[in-house]
Short mmCIF file of C-alpha atoms and ligand atoms in Angstrom, two decimals:
data_model
loop_
_atom_site.label_atom_id
_atom_site.label_comp_id
_atom_site.label_asym_id
_atom_site.label_seq_id
_atom_site.Cartn_x
_atom_site.Cartn_y
_atom_site.Cartn_z
CA MET A 2 64.02 -33.07 -98.61
CA LEU A 3 64.18 -30.11 -101.10
CA ARG A 4 60.67 -29.20 -101.18
CA GLY A 5 58.53 -27.27 -98.51
CA LYS A 6 55.60 -26.03 -99.56
CA SER A 7 54.20 -23.01 -102.20
CA ARG A 8 52.65 -19.89 -101.15
CA PHE A 9 50.36 -20.61 -104.02
CA GLU A 10 49.65 -24.17 -102.09
CA MET A 11 48.72 -21.91 -99.26
CA ASN A 12 46.89 -19.47 -101.30
CA GLU A 13 49.18 -16.59 -100.19
CA LYS A 14 50.08 -13.31 -103.13
CA PRO A 15 53.69 -14.81 -105.16
CA LEU A 16 56.62 -14.22 -104.38
CA ILE A 17 58.22 -11.50 -106.88
CA ARG A 18 61.20 -12.60 -106.55
CA SER A 19 60.24 -16.23 -107.25
CA LEU A 20 58.45 -15.35 -110.56
CA ASN A 21 61.06 -16.57 -113.86
CA HIS A 22 62.28 -13.75 -115.54
CA ARG A 23 59.37 -13.88 -118.36
CA LEU A 24 57.25 -13.29 -115.73
CA PHE A 25 58.60 -10.88 -113.83
CA VAL A 26 58.86 -8.30 -116.98
CA LYS A 27 54.86 -9.43 -118.02
CA ALA A 28 54.33 -8.14 -113.65
CA VAL A 29 56.05 -4.61 -114.61
CA ARG A 30 53.93 -4.53 -117.61
CA GLU A 31 51.03 -5.24 -116.29
CA ALA A 32 51.48 -2.41 -112.93
CA ASP A 33 51.25 -0.47 -116.31
CA LEU A 34 54.86 0.74 -115.85
CA GLU A 35 57.08 1.62 -118.12
CA LYS A 36 59.56 -1.37 -120.39
CA TYR A 37 63.24 0.66 -118.81
CA SER A 38 61.16 -0.55 -114.86
CA VAL A 39 61.68 -3.76 -115.46
CA ASP A 40 65.69 -2.40 -114.57
CA VAL A 41 64.15 -0.44 -111.76
CA LEU A 42 62.33 -3.03 -110.07
CA LYS A 43 65.61 -5.26 -110.59
CA LYS A 44 67.95 -2.61 -108.57
CA PHE A 45 65.11 -1.95 -105.60
CA LEU A 46 64.42 -5.58 -104.86
CA PHE A 47 67.94 -7.18 -105.18
CA LYS A 48 69.86 -4.38 -104.66
CA ILE A 49 68.75 -2.47 -102.44
CA GLY A 50 66.74 -5.38 -101.27
CA ILE A 51 63.52 -3.92 -100.51
CA THR A 52 60.48 -5.52 -99.21
CA ASN A 53 57.68 -3.87 -100.33
CA PHE A 54 56.75 -1.64 -103.43
CA ASP A 55 56.08 1.54 -101.51
CA GLU A 56 59.67 1.68 -100.93
CA VAL A 57 59.93 2.22 -104.89
CA THR A 58 59.41 5.76 -104.23
CA THR A 59 59.80 6.41 -108.48
CA PHE A 60 57.29 4.28 -109.08
CA SER A 61 53.38 5.90 -109.39
CA LYS A 62 51.02 5.78 -106.86
CA ASN A 63 49.07 3.35 -108.94
CA ALA A 64 52.03 1.36 -109.64
CA ARG A 65 53.06 0.59 -105.96
CA GLU A 66 49.38 -0.36 -104.93
CA TRP A 67 49.08 -2.40 -108.15
CA LEU A 68 52.28 -3.99 -106.99
CA ASN A 69 51.88 -4.44 -103.53
CA SER A 70 48.33 -6.14 -104.15
CA HIS A 71 49.21 -8.76 -106.58
CA PHE A 72 52.51 -10.01 -104.86
CA ASP A 73 54.58 -10.05 -101.96
CA ALA A 74 57.96 -8.45 -101.96
CA GLY A 75 59.76 -10.46 -98.71
CA LEU A 76 62.98 -12.33 -98.88
CA PRO A 77 63.88 -16.08 -98.95
CA LYS A 78 64.15 -17.16 -95.42
CA VAL A 79 67.19 -18.05 -94.20
CA LEU A 80 66.31 -21.65 -92.56
CA GLU A 81 69.56 -22.21 -91.48
CA ARG A 82 73.61 -19.99 -91.29
CA LEU A 83 76.56 -21.58 -89.91
CA ARG A 84 79.74 -19.95 -89.44
CA SER A 85 83.39 -22.69 -89.55
CA LYS A 86 86.51 -21.93 -88.00
CA ASP A 87 88.14 -20.97 -91.22
CA GLU A 88 84.88 -17.85 -91.37
CA THR A 89 83.27 -20.17 -94.02
CA ILE A 90 79.31 -18.76 -94.12
CA LYS A 91 77.17 -21.47 -95.28
CA LEU A 92 73.26 -20.72 -95.40
CA LEU A 93 70.37 -23.27 -96.63
CA LEU A 94 67.18 -20.88 -98.20
CA ASP A 95 63.71 -21.28 -98.12
CA CYS A 96 63.49 -19.69 -101.76
CA ASN A 97 59.28 -20.41 -101.19
CA GLY A 98 59.62 -24.05 -100.92
CA ALA A 99 62.87 -24.82 -102.48
CA LYS A 100 65.49 -25.24 -100.80
CA SER A 101 69.13 -23.98 -101.60
CA GLU A 102 72.07 -23.22 -100.37
CA SER A 103 74.54 -20.56 -100.63
CA VAL A 104 78.26 -20.29 -99.50
CA LEU A 105 80.20 -17.39 -98.31
CA MET A 106 84.38 -18.42 -98.65
CA ASN A 107 87.17 -16.14 -97.28
CA SER A 108 90.48 -16.86 -98.25
CA ARG A 109 93.13 -14.39 -96.96
CA GLY A 110 90.90 -11.45 -96.52
CA LYS A 111 89.13 -11.76 -100.63
CA ARG A 112 85.34 -13.23 -100.00
CA THR A 113 84.38 -15.71 -102.26
CA ALA A 114 80.14 -16.08 -103.00
CA CYS A 115 78.87 -19.58 -104.05
CA ILE A 116 75.50 -19.65 -105.95
CA SER A 117 73.15 -22.02 -106.57
CA VAL A 118 71.10 -22.14 -109.25
CA GLN A 119 68.52 -24.93 -108.83
CA SER A 120 66.72 -26.74 -106.08
CA GLY A 121 68.83 -29.85 -106.74
CA CYS A 122 70.15 -31.09 -109.79
CA LYS A 123 69.16 -33.57 -112.27
CA LEU A 124 72.50 -34.76 -113.74
CA ASN A 125 73.39 -36.71 -111.16
CA CYS A 126 76.86 -36.40 -111.14
CA VAL A 127 78.21 -39.66 -108.58
CA PHE A 128 80.74 -37.73 -106.43
CA CYS A 129 78.27 -34.93 -106.05
CA ALA A 130 75.99 -34.32 -102.55
CA THR A 131 72.71 -32.25 -104.42
CA GLY A 132 72.97 -35.50 -107.34
CA LYS A 133 71.59 -38.05 -104.46
CA LEU A 134 69.15 -35.70 -103.56
CA GLY A 135 67.27 -35.08 -106.94
CA PHE A 136 65.49 -32.84 -108.50
CA PHE A 137 63.02 -30.19 -107.57
CA ARG A 138 62.83 -27.23 -109.48
CA ASN A 139 64.95 -24.46 -111.73
CA LEU A 140 65.82 -21.25 -109.12
CA SER A 141 64.26 -18.15 -110.75
CA PHE A 142 66.62 -15.31 -111.83
CA GLY A 143 65.46 -13.24 -108.72
CA GLU A 144 66.22 -16.50 -106.53
CA ILE A 145 69.69 -16.48 -107.48
CA LEU A 146 69.97 -13.00 -106.99
CA ASP A 147 69.00 -12.57 -103.62
CA GLN A 148 72.00 -15.49 -102.34
CA VAL A 149 74.19 -12.42 -103.02
CA LEU A 150 72.46 -9.81 -101.71
CA ILE A 151 71.55 -11.91 -98.35
CA LEU A 152 75.47 -13.06 -98.36
CA ARG A 153 76.46 -9.26 -98.63
CA GLY A 154 74.52 -8.77 -95.42
CA ASP A 155 77.72 -10.71 -94.22
CA ALA A 156 81.06 -8.96 -95.69
CA SER A 157 81.42 -7.40 -99.23
CA ILE A 158 82.12 -10.17 -101.96
CA ASP A 159 85.37 -9.12 -103.39
CA ARG A 160 83.37 -13.01 -106.38
CA ILE A 161 81.23 -14.52 -107.59
CA VAL A 162 80.97 -18.63 -108.84
CA VAL A 163 78.16 -20.28 -109.87
CA MET A 164 78.74 -23.95 -108.63
CA GLY A 165 76.71 -24.20 -106.05
CA MET A 166 73.29 -26.79 -106.15
CA GLY A 167 72.62 -27.35 -110.19
CA GLU A 168 74.01 -27.29 -113.75
CA PRO A 169 73.73 -23.44 -114.71
CA MET A 170 73.10 -24.70 -118.09
CA ASP A 171 70.35 -26.10 -117.51
CA ASN A 172 68.74 -23.25 -116.21
CA LEU A 173 70.50 -21.07 -118.68
CA ASP A 174 66.79 -18.72 -118.98
CA GLU A 175 67.28 -17.20 -115.17
CA VAL A 176 70.85 -18.14 -115.43
CA ILE A 177 71.60 -15.39 -118.84
CA PRO A 178 69.42 -12.41 -116.96
CA ALA A 179 71.09 -13.19 -113.20
CA LEU A 180 75.04 -12.70 -114.40
CA HIS A 181 73.27 -9.33 -116.77
CA PHE A 182 72.30 -7.74 -113.35
CA LEU A 183 75.13 -8.94 -111.99
CA THR A 184 77.05 -7.24 -114.54
CA SER A 185 75.44 -4.61 -115.53
CA LYS A 186 75.96 -0.67 -114.09
CA ASP A 187 72.86 -0.58 -113.12
CA GLY A 188 73.09 -4.14 -111.37
CA TYR A 189 76.08 -4.85 -109.31
CA GLY A 190 78.51 -3.56 -111.47
CA TYR A 191 80.95 -7.02 -110.96
CA SER A 192 83.58 -7.09 -113.94
CA ARG A 193 83.05 -9.79 -115.70
CA LYS A 194 86.47 -11.26 -114.54
CA ARG A 195 85.65 -11.73 -111.28
CA ILE A 196 82.66 -14.18 -111.87
CA THR A 197 83.35 -18.16 -112.81
CA LEU A 198 80.15 -20.43 -113.44
CA SER A 199 80.62 -24.06 -113.58
CA THR A 200 79.48 -26.88 -115.38
CA VAL A 201 79.58 -30.59 -116.47
CA GLY A 202 79.40 -29.18 -119.92
CA ILE A 203 76.63 -29.17 -121.62
CA VAL A 204 77.46 -27.85 -125.45
CA PRO A 205 74.85 -26.39 -126.53
CA GLY A 206 74.20 -24.36 -123.32
CA ILE A 207 78.20 -23.36 -123.41
CA GLU A 208 77.41 -22.54 -126.64
CA ARG A 209 74.10 -20.50 -126.28
CA LEU A 210 76.72 -18.38 -123.14
CA ALA A 211 78.86 -17.76 -125.69
CA ASN A 212 76.43 -15.25 -127.58
CA SER A 213 74.72 -13.67 -124.55
CA GLY A 214 77.15 -11.24 -124.67
CA VAL A 215 77.58 -12.16 -120.12
CA GLY A 216 81.79 -13.37 -120.99
CA VAL A 217 82.08 -14.29 -117.94
CA GLU A 218 84.88 -17.22 -116.59
CA LEU A 219 83.95 -20.89 -117.35
CA ALA A 220 84.79 -23.86 -115.21
CA ILE A 221 84.64 -27.06 -117.06
CA SER A 222 84.27 -29.62 -114.47
CA LEU A 223 86.09 -32.53 -116.35
CA HIS A 224 87.23 -34.77 -113.13
CA ALA A 225 88.32 -37.21 -115.66
CA VAL A 226 90.91 -38.05 -119.06
CA ASP A 227 88.88 -41.08 -120.35
CA ASP A 228 85.98 -41.59 -121.45
CA ASN A 229 85.05 -44.30 -119.80
CA VAL A 230 85.56 -43.39 -116.75
CA ARG A 231 83.39 -39.72 -117.24
CA SER A 232 80.74 -41.53 -118.00
CA ALA A 233 80.99 -43.37 -114.95
CA ILE A 234 81.04 -40.36 -112.76
CA ILE A 235 79.43 -37.89 -115.19
CA PRO A 236 76.24 -39.56 -116.87
CA MET A 237 75.93 -36.17 -118.71
CA ASN A 238 79.60 -37.17 -120.46
CA SER A 239 77.71 -40.36 -122.86
CA LYS A 240 75.39 -37.03 -124.50
CA TYR A 241 78.34 -34.41 -124.64
CA ASN A 242 81.70 -36.95 -124.19
CA ILE A 243 85.43 -34.83 -123.19
CA GLU A 244 86.68 -33.76 -127.03
CA ASP A 245 82.99 -32.46 -127.47
CA VAL A 246 82.85 -29.53 -124.20
CA LEU A 247 87.18 -29.42 -124.72
CA LYS A 248 86.42 -27.97 -128.36
CA ALA A 249 82.91 -26.17 -127.27
CA SER A 250 85.09 -24.49 -124.31
CA LYS A 251 87.45 -23.05 -126.09
CA LEU A 252 85.52 -21.89 -128.88
CA TYR A 253 83.80 -20.09 -126.03
CA ALA A 254 87.03 -18.93 -124.47
CA SER A 255 87.82 -16.07 -128.52
CA LYS A 256 83.96 -15.64 -128.35
CA ALA A 257 83.03 -14.60 -125.07
CA ASN A 258 86.98 -13.64 -124.74
CA SER A 259 87.14 -15.19 -121.45
CA LYS A 260 89.06 -17.18 -119.21
CA VAL A 261 88.32 -21.25 -119.66
CA THR A 262 89.66 -23.32 -116.78
CA ILE A 263 89.86 -27.36 -116.29
CA GLU A 264 88.08 -28.69 -112.17
CA TYR A 265 89.77 -31.78 -112.11
CA LEU A 266 87.91 -32.98 -108.52
CA LEU A 267 90.55 -35.97 -107.56
CA LEU A 268 89.10 -38.95 -106.14
CA GLN A 269 91.30 -42.13 -104.95
CA ASP A 270 91.59 -44.57 -107.97
CA ILE A 271 89.46 -43.23 -109.86
CA ASN A 272 91.21 -40.79 -111.74
CA ASN A 273 94.33 -39.98 -109.96
CA SER A 274 97.43 -42.86 -112.08
CA GLU A 275 99.87 -40.86 -113.21
CA ASP A 276 99.16 -41.89 -116.88
CA ASP A 277 95.90 -39.17 -116.46
CA ALA A 278 98.03 -37.23 -114.82
CA VAL A 279 99.87 -36.86 -118.06
CA LYS A 280 96.94 -36.52 -120.33
CA LEU A 281 95.49 -34.02 -117.98
CA GLY A 282 98.39 -31.75 -118.19
CA ARG A 283 98.29 -31.72 -122.77
CA ILE A 284 94.78 -31.45 -122.59
CA SER A 285 95.52 -27.96 -120.46
CA ARG A 286 98.13 -27.92 -122.93
CA LYS A 287 96.91 -28.11 -126.35
CA TYR A 288 93.51 -26.51 -125.42
CA LEU A 289 95.72 -23.65 -123.78
CA MET A 290 93.23 -23.63 -119.97
CA PRO A 291 95.13 -23.75 -116.46
CA ILE A 292 93.93 -27.04 -114.23
CA ASN A 293 92.47 -26.68 -110.97
CA LEU A 294 92.68 -29.78 -109.28
CA ILE A 295 90.22 -29.85 -106.24
CA VAL A 296 90.72 -32.60 -103.18
CA PHE A 297 87.75 -34.41 -102.33
CA ASN A 298 85.57 -33.42 -99.48
CA PRO A 299 84.75 -37.03 -98.28
CA THR A 300 80.76 -36.89 -97.52
CA GLU A 301 77.75 -39.18 -96.27
CA GLY A 302 77.18 -41.94 -98.57
CA ILE A 303 79.05 -41.22 -101.41
CA GLU A 304 81.65 -43.63 -101.08
CA PHE A 305 84.86 -42.31 -102.66
CA GLU A 306 87.95 -41.22 -100.09
CA PRO A 307 90.59 -38.09 -101.67
CA ALA A 308 93.24 -39.35 -103.83
CA ASP A 309 96.98 -40.37 -101.40
CA ASN A 310 99.58 -38.82 -104.33
CA LEU A 311 97.82 -35.19 -104.81
CA GLU A 312 101.66 -33.66 -104.14
CA ARG A 313 103.17 -36.51 -107.38
CA PHE A 314 100.31 -36.16 -109.07
CA THR A 315 100.32 -32.13 -108.83
CA LYS A 316 103.24 -32.58 -109.97
CA ILE A 317 103.58 -34.15 -113.19
CA VAL A 318 100.42 -32.41 -113.95
CA SER A 319 102.63 -29.00 -113.83
CA ASP A 320 105.47 -30.35 -115.97
CA ASN A 321 102.93 -30.74 -118.84
CA ALA A 322 100.12 -27.81 -118.31
CA ILE A 323 100.47 -24.05 -119.01
CA ALA A 324 99.02 -23.93 -114.87
CA VAL A 325 98.00 -26.12 -112.33
CA THR A 326 96.18 -24.45 -108.96
CA VAL A 327 95.02 -26.55 -106.21
CA ARG A 328 91.70 -26.18 -104.22
CA ARG A 329 90.90 -27.62 -100.46
CA SER A 330 87.09 -27.48 -99.05
CA LYS A 331 86.73 -24.74 -96.77
CA GLY A 332 84.35 -25.15 -93.76
CA LYS A 333 84.59 -28.95 -93.49
CA GLU A 334 82.67 -28.68 -90.25
CA ILE A 335 79.92 -27.01 -91.70
CA SER A 336 79.01 -29.24 -94.84
CA ALA A 337 79.93 -26.56 -96.65
CA ALA A 338 80.31 -28.61 -100.54
CA CYS A 339 77.28 -28.10 -102.33
CA GLY A 340 74.41 -30.12 -101.16
CA GLN A 341 75.96 -31.44 -97.96
CA LEU A 342 73.11 -28.99 -95.84
CA VAL A 343 70.27 -30.14 -97.51
CA MET A 344 71.21 -33.79 -97.23
CA ARG A 345 71.99 -33.98 -93.16
CA GLY A 346 68.37 -32.27 -93.12
CA ALA A 347 66.80 -34.80 -95.60
S1 LIG B 401 78.26 -31.96 -110.42
FE1 LIG B 401 77.40 -30.26 -110.73
S2 LIG B 401 76.14 -30.67 -112.88
FE2 LIG B 401 76.59 -33.17 -111.24
S3 LIG B 401 74.38 -33.46 -109.87
FE3 LIG B 401 76.50 -32.17 -108.48
S4 LIG B 401 75.50 -29.57 -109.01
FE4 LIG B 401 74.44 -31.38 -110.73
#
């Protein structure tokens, strides 16, 4: 189940963290605060982690009282916190009635946070546990940032990947302000090279992100080199095909002056032929994008198998591509792939 009871249904004060960005800005202005106070409040809520507006000592007493009487500053509830043998931590959060997942992975002492942007997803990619859950709602920019805030309670974070539940290009009104806060000096101050956003490739979204000025790195979930195969596993491909997505990504790379990587989930008898490997390598060379091969993590209810020719496939891609890396799943025993934890409780 993606959905619990929201505070609105329970007749409680709304959570300020769940307001969308437009309403958040409006709330600050209605508290009779100046425009710059929007950034001040973001910092107190999403970086310092206050849960009561009285802690914003730079605001007037009247403004604090107004905020306290209209909103709750409480954090999302942590419904589950799991830790695997490889020190992966996975959280299941209740964001005002919407469930979402966040993961903290540890690789040779470097920690990467994987965060969600939606509760569920509309796009229904057939290999994805989140796709099977359906869509409940977009997460607000605050609910996206809260995941970083909460995960930082476990350890410092070196890198952030927007690769959890949901398609970021389907929620850019919230994702862009969240990325601005993560990269701004007044926010978390992460270098844009330390943040990667993953997308199946919604072309207008890629263009909008390129124009937004956030300039984070992009990972394109290609997962096939043939449009028929890709449309069968990623329905959005029938709207924006492989060439559309790669061309938009190339423009993104030059406009945002940022790296774009091609992600390729290896699925047995679907996309792992030697011919696929050659074509994938050539795409990498043509568009000057490195390849990240992903080993499929078998998931209950999803009828795919990991490819049995990883080594050979990698060798052929590497003979043709500009660069190739292989990514294996972390935290297998705690269902760390996106959507698995919610699915388990569904
Ligand atoms: S892979 Fe991404 S876009 Fe596709 S269903 Fe899963 S979360 Fe949605």
